[in-house]
Coordinates of C-alpha atoms in Angstrom, one line a residue:
M4 CA -5.1 13.2 2.9
A5 CA -8.6 14.7 2.9
N6 CA -11.2 12.4 4.4
V7 CA -14.3 11.6 2.2
T8 CA -17.4 13.5 3.1
V9 CA -21.0 12.2 3.4
R10 CA -22.0 14.5 0.6
E11 CA -19.4 12.9 -1.7
M12 CA -20.7 9.5 -0.9
L13 CA -24.3 10.6 -1.6
Q14 CA -23.3 12.0 -4.9
A15 CA -21.5 8.8 -5.8
G16 CA -24.5 6.7 -5.0
L17 CA -22.7 4.8 -2.3
H18 CA -25.9 4.6 -0.2
F19 CA -27.8 2.5 -2.7
G20 CA -27.9 -1.2 -1.5
H21 CA -29.5 -4.2 -3.2
Q22 CA -33.2 -5.0 -3.4
T23 CA -34.7 -5.9 0.0
R24 CA -35.2 -9.5 -1.1
R25 CA -31.5 -9.9 -1.9
W26 CA -29.9 -9.0 1.4
N27 CA -27.8 -10.6 4.0
P28 CA -29.2 -10.2 7.5
K29 CA -25.7 -9.8 8.9
M30 CA -25.6 -6.4 7.2
K31 CA -28.5 -5.1 9.2
P32 CA -26.4 -2.9 11.5
Y33 CA -25.1 -1.0 8.6
I34 CA -28.5 -0.3 6.9
Y35 CA -30.5 2.8 7.4
G36 CA -33.8 1.3 6.1
P37 CA -35.7 0.3 3.0
R38 CA -36.8 2.8 0.3
N39 CA -38.9 1.7 -2.7
G40 CA -37.8 -1.9 -2.3
I41 CA -34.1 -1.1 -2.0
Y42 CA -32.0 -1.0 1.2
I43 CA -30.3 2.4 2.0
V44 CA -26.9 2.2 3.6
N45 CA -26.2 4.3 6.7
L46 CA -23.6 6.7 5.3
D47 CA -22.8 8.2 8.7
L48 CA -21.6 4.8 9.8
T49 CA -19.9 4.2 6.5
K50 CA -17.9 7.4 6.9
R51 CA -16.7 6.5 10.3
L52 CA -15.7 2.9 9.3
F53 CA -14.0 4.2 6.1
D54 CA -12.0 6.8 8.0
K55 CA -10.8 4.0 10.3
A56 CA -9.9 1.8 7.4
C57 CA -7.9 4.5 5.7
D58 CA -6.0 5.3 9.0
F59 CA -5.1 1.6 9.2
I60 CA -3.9 1.5 5.6
T61 CA -1.8 4.6 6.1
G62 CA -0.2 3.1 9.3
E63 CA 0.6 -0.1 7.5
V64 CA 2.3 1.6 4.6
K65 CA 4.1 4.0 7.0
N66 CA 5.6 0.9 8.7
G67 CA 6.8 -0.5 5.4
G68 CA 3.8 -2.6 4.4
S69 CA 2.2 -3.1 1.0
I70 CA -1.4 -3.1 -0.2
L71 CA -2.9 -5.5 -2.7
F72 CA -5.8 -4.0 -4.7
V73 CA -8.3 -6.6 -5.9
G74 CA -11.3 -6.0 -8.1
T75 CA -12.1 -8.5 -10.9
K76 CA -15.7 -7.5 -11.6
R77 CA -16.2 -5.5 -14.8
Q78 CA -17.1 -2.2 -13.2
A79 CA -14.0 -2.3 -10.9
Q80 CA -11.2 -3.6 -13.2
S81 CA -10.0 -0.3 -14.8
I82 CA -10.4 1.6 -11.5
I83 CA -8.4 -0.9 -9.5
N84 CA -5.7 -0.9 -12.2
E85 CA -5.4 2.9 -12.4
E86 CA -5.4 3.6 -8.7
A87 CA -3.0 0.8 -7.7
K88 CA -0.5 2.0 -10.3
R89 CA -1.0 5.6 -9.1
C90 CA 0.1 4.8 -5.6
G91 CA 2.7 2.2 -6.6
M92 CA 1.0 -0.8 -5.2
F93 CA 0.1 -4.3 -6.5
Y94 CA -3.3 -5.3 -8.0
V95 CA -5.3 -8.2 -9.4
D96 CA -7.9 -6.9 -11.9
H97 CA -8.7 -9.8 -14.2
R98 CA -9.1 -13.2 -12.4
W99 CA -8.0 -14.4 -9.0
L100 CA -5.9 -17.5 -9.5
G101 CA -6.4 -20.1 -6.8
G102 CA -3.4 -20.2 -4.6
M103 CA -2.3 -16.7 -5.6
L104 CA -1.4 -16.1 -1.9
T105 CA -1.4 -19.5 -0.2
N106 CA 0.7 -21.0 -3.0
F107 CA 2.7 -17.9 -3.8
Q108 CA 5.9 -19.8 -4.6
T109 CA 4.2 -21.5 -7.5
I110 CA 2.8 -18.2 -8.7
K111 CA 6.3 -16.8 -8.7
N112 CA 7.2 -19.3 -11.4
S113 CA 4.6 -17.7 -13.7
I114 CA 5.9 -14.3 -12.8
E115 CA 9.5 -15.3 -13.7
R116 CA 8.3 -16.7 -17.0
L117 CA 6.5 -13.4 -17.8
K118 CA 9.7 -11.5 -16.9
S119 CA 11.8 -13.8 -19.1
I120 CA 9.6 -13.3 -22.2
E121 CA 9.6 -9.5 -21.6
S122 CA 13.4 -9.5 -21.2
M123 CA 13.8 -11.4 -24.5
Q124 CA 11.5 -8.9 -26.3
E125 CA 13.5 -5.9 -24.9
D126 CA 17.0 -7.1 -25.9
G127 CA 15.9 -8.7 -29.2
S128 CA 17.0 -12.2 -28.3
I129 CA 13.5 -13.4 -29.0
N130 CA 14.1 -13.0 -32.7
R131 CA 16.4 -16.0 -32.8
F132 CA 13.3 -18.2 -32.4
P133 CA 11.1 -19.2 -35.4
K134 CA 8.1 -16.9 -36.1
K135 CA 5.6 -19.4 -35.0
E136 CA 7.3 -19.8 -31.6
I137 CA 7.5 -16.0 -31.2
L138 CA 3.8 -15.7 -31.8
L139 CA 3.1 -18.4 -29.2
M140 CA 5.3 -16.7 -26.7
E141 CA 3.6 -13.3 -27.3
K142 CA 0.2 -15.1 -26.7
E143 CA 1.6 -16.6 -23.5
R144 CA 2.9 -13.2 -22.4
V145 CA -0.4 -11.5 -22.9
K146 CA -2.1 -14.2 -20.8
L147 CA 0.5 -14.0 -18.0
E148 CA 0.3 -10.2 -18.0
R149 CA -3.4 -10.3 -17.6
N150 CA -3.2 -12.8 -14.7
V151 CA -0.1 -11.9 -12.8
G152 CA 1.1 -8.6 -14.3
G153 CA -0.2 -6.6 -11.4
I154 CA 1.9 -8.6 -8.9
K155 CA 5.0 -9.3 -10.9
D156 CA 7.1 -7.0 -8.6
M157 CA 5.5 -8.3 -5.4
R158 CA 8.4 -10.2 -3.7
K159 CA 6.5 -11.1 -0.5
L160 CA 2.9 -11.4 0.7
P161 CA 1.0 -8.1 1.1
S162 CA 0.3 -6.6 4.5
V163 CA -3.3 -5.7 3.6
I164 CA -5.8 -6.6 0.9
F165 CA -8.3 -4.0 -0.3
L166 CA -11.1 -5.5 -2.5
V167 CA -14.4 -4.7 -4.1
D168 CA -17.3 -7.1 -3.4
P169 CA -16.5 -9.8 -0.9
R170 CA -19.0 -12.2 -2.7
K171 CA -17.1 -11.9 -5.9
E172 CA -13.7 -12.2 -4.3
S173 CA -14.5 -15.0 -1.8
I174 CA -11.4 -17.1 -2.8
A175 CA -9.1 -14.1 -2.1
I176 CA -10.7 -13.6 1.3
N177 CA -10.4 -17.3 2.2
E178 CA -6.7 -17.2 1.3
A179 CA -6.2 -14.0 3.3
I180 CA -7.9 -15.6 6.4
K181 CA -5.5 -18.6 6.2
L182 CA -2.5 -16.3 6.1
N183 CA -3.9 -13.8 8.7
I184 CA -3.8 -10.9 6.2
P185 CA -6.3 -8.1 7.1
V186 CA -9.0 -7.5 4.5
V187 CA -10.6 -4.0 3.7
A188 CA -13.6 -4.3 1.5
I189 CA -16.5 -2.3 0.0
T190 CA -19.3 -4.5 1.3
D191 CA -22.8 -4.2 -0.2
T192 CA -26.1 -5.2 1.6
N193 CA -26.0 -8.7 0.0
C194 CA -22.6 -9.6 1.4
D195 CA -21.4 -11.5 4.5
P196 CA -19.3 -9.1 6.5
D197 CA -18.0 -11.7 9.0
N198 CA -14.7 -12.4 7.2
V199 CA -13.9 -8.7 6.4
D200 CA -11.7 -7.0 9.0
F201 CA -12.5 -3.4 7.9
I202 CA -15.9 -3.1 6.4
I203 CA -16.8 -0.2 4.1
P204 CA -20.6 -0.6 3.8
G205 CA -21.9 0.7 0.5
N206 CA -22.7 0.2 -3.2
D207 CA -20.1 -2.1 -4.7
D208 CA -21.6 -2.1 -8.2
A209 CA -21.7 1.5 -9.3
I210 CA -18.6 2.8 -11.0
R211 CA -18.8 6.2 -9.3
S212 CA -18.9 4.7 -5.8
I213 CA -16.1 2.2 -6.5
R214 CA -14.0 5.0 -7.9
L215 CA -14.6 7.3 -4.9
I216 CA -13.6 4.7 -2.3
T217 CA -10.7 3.3 -4.3
N218 CA -9.3 6.8 -4.9
H219 CA -9.3 7.5 -1.2
V220 CA -7.7 4.2 -0.4
A221 CA -4.9 5.1 -2.9
E222 CA -4.6 8.5 -1.2
A223 CA -4.3 6.8 2.2
V224 CA -1.4 4.7 0.7
L225 CA 0.3 7.9 -0.6
T226 CA 0.0 9.5 2.8
G227 CA 1.6 6.5 4.4
Q228 CA 4.5 6.6 1.9
A229 CA 5.0 10.3 2.5
L230 CA 5.1 9.8 6.3
K231 CA 7.6 6.9 5.9
D232 CA 9.8 9.0 3.6
G233 CA 9.6 11.9 6.1
E234 CA 10.7 9.7 9.0
E235 CA 13.6 8.3 7.1
A236 CA 14.7 11.8 6.1
S237 CA 14.5 13.0 9.7
E238 CA 16.6 10.0 10.9
E239 CA 19.2 10.7 8.3
A240 CA 19.4 14.4 9.2
V241 CA 19.8 13.6 12.9
A242 CA 22.5 11.0 12.2
A243 CA 24.3 13.5 10.0
A244 CA 24.1 16.3 12.6
M245 CA 25.5 14.0 15.4
G246 CA 28.2 12.8 13.0
D247 CA 29.3 16.3 12.1
A248 CA 29.2 17.5 15.7
G249 CA 31.3 14.5 16.8
S250 CA 33.9 15.1 14.1
E251 CA 34.3 18.8 15.2
M252 CA 34.6 17.9 18.8
A253 CA 37.3 15.3 18.0
A254 CA 39.2 17.9 15.9
E255 CA 39.3 20.2 18.9
V256 CA 41.1 17.7 21.1
P257 CA 44.9 18.6 21.0
A258 CA 47.1 16.1 19.2
E259 CA 49.4 15.7 22.2
E260 CA 46.5 15.0 24.4
V261 CA 45.4 12.2 22.1
A262 CA 48.9 10.8 22.1
E263 CA 49.3 10.9 25.9
K264 CA 45.8 9.6 26.9
P265 CA 44.3 6.2 26.4
V266 CA 42.0 5.9 23.4
E267 CA 39.0 5.1 25.7
E268 CA 39.5 8.3 27.7
V269 CA 39.7 10.5 24.6
A270 CA 36.6 8.9 23.1
E271 CA 34.8 9.4 26.4
K272 CA 35.6 13.1 26.4
V273 CA 34.4 13.6 22.8
V274 CA 31.1 11.8 23.5
K275 CA 30.6 13.8 26.7
E276 CA 31.2 17.2 24.9
V277 CA 28.8 16.2 22.1
V278 CA 26.1 15.3 24.6
E279 CA 26.6 18.4 26.7
K280 CA 26.7 20.8 23.7
P281 CA 23.5 22.8 23.3
V282 CA 21.2 21.3 20.6
E283 CA 20.7 24.8 19.1
E284 CA 24.5 24.9 18.4
V285 CA 24.5 21.5 16.7
V286 CA 21.5 22.4 14.6
E287 CA 23.0 25.8 13.7
K288 CA 26.2 24.1 12.4
V289 CA 24.2 21.7 10.2
A290 CA 22.2 24.7 8.8
E291 CA 25.4 26.4 7.8
K292 CA 26.4 23.5 5.5
P293 CA 26.0 24.1 1.8
A294 CA 22.6 23.1 0.5
E295 CA 23.9 20.4 -1.9
T296 CA 25.5 18.4 1.0
R297 CA 22.2 18.3 3.0
E298 CA 19.5 15.7 2.5

């Protein structure tokens, strides 16, 4: 994953804050200064904070966590939808329903209803209903898809929430606080940063700036997934190597020796030989296996 550069942030207009009369004093540490009645964000600081946030997201995903992308303002909706799908994560891009996290069990009922209607449409069983009822169910499906479609495969609460504009998504932040879910957010000069765990100071209104940050968050997720898959593959390879070596050592023990000695003694000898055998020899034997049998 390539870290975002200050030049890219400048080109995206991430440094443009709100008018000086519409600011939150708590954002002062992240502001470079006023220019023509507008606050300019300190992008050097933004870059450091954003790199830290991306590293955190990568680590969470590497450890098996999930990220919930949230952006319900008009400028962010399509970007949140696209980038969350690209990295295989969950999203809310239309409206945050109260209790979406704190009352997740109830939200699951809506998700199950959505899946039920979709299932009936796929297998054709919906056609047994009258036309009027079919139209009503389609209308219900569209509404449910808009509200919970992005989380219909989310079986448990997310590990992290990434959102655009803490002011707009205040309900989501309050629910995250109650559940101790870390929040990563693009935070403009008019926002309160107190309830955001990983602040990304910058313009949360411009499409280009939202796209730049969200794209790099998705890349951080993909990096975490790649690291997780790599670790799992390495563990499987090591297990396979040790298993093969153990089998070969066991085969080398004479049958009469196995018959004469207690099981515990034979097993101890096999384990000892596997441990003492040079690692290079074990690896060499694994490398000699046909390609189709190796993972």
